[in-house]
Amino acid sequence: MTTSAIVMMLVAMVVVWGGLTASILFLRSRPEVTDGLHEDPDLVRDDERREHEPHPFRDT
């Protein structure tokens, strides 16, 4: 491998692993809060209504 190829490989490794490390540290400091489901009641009502309708199909 040439020197330029090794340097580019190291740069790519730093970018990838650095991004991974940064995202892990960010998620550890600010975890996603999942206290429960906070769904819009209108959307829930629409989903329950669609459960009882026949599945749409195409006749192509």
XYZ file of C-alpha atoms in Angstrom:
60
model
C 0.000 0.000 0.000
C 1.189 3.465 -0.752
C 1.515 6.183 1.845
C -1.448 8.107 0.467
C -3.641 4.987 0.642
C -2.677 4.410 4.275
C -3.379 8.042 5.152
C -6.789 7.899 3.460
C -7.568 4.634 5.254
C -6.690 6.231 8.601
C -8.800 9.297 7.823
C -11.760 7.093 6.917
C -11.323 5.028 10.079
C -11.199 8.158 12.245
C -14.344 9.521 10.599
C -16.305 6.262 10.963
C -15.173 5.306 14.456
C -15.256 8.900 15.639
C -18.840 9.265 14.451
C -19.779 6.030 16.171
C -18.151 7.143 19.415
C -19.763 10.570 19.242
C -23.211 9.094 18.646
C -22.816 6.631 21.533
C -21.723 9.402 23.886
C -24.593 11.616 22.738
C -27.176 8.877 23.282
C -25.747 8.010 26.697
C -25.988 11.629 27.824
C -29.465 12.251 26.323
C -31.380 8.960 26.182
C -34.683 8.771 24.396
C -37.534 8.976 26.862
C -40.136 6.248 26.486
C -42.567 6.780 29.345
C -45.422 5.388 27.346
C -47.341 5.688 24.156
C -48.408 9.221 23.346
C -50.526 8.695 20.284
C -53.023 11.046 18.780
C -56.523 9.797 19.699
C -57.788 10.586 16.190
C -55.130 8.343 14.644
C -55.929 5.532 17.089
C -59.628 5.817 16.222
C -58.806 5.686 12.488
C -56.636 2.593 12.992
C -59.375 0.835 14.939
C -61.902 1.694 12.213
C -59.587 0.356 9.483
C -59.139 -2.932 11.363
C -62.706 -3.899 10.558
C -62.607 -2.924 6.884
C -61.671 -5.479 4.221
C -58.141 -5.349 2.920
C -57.918 -3.285 -0.284
C -56.663 -5.111 -3.353
C -55.895 -4.302 -6.936
C -57.178 -6.293 -9.852
C -54.453 -5.723 -12.405
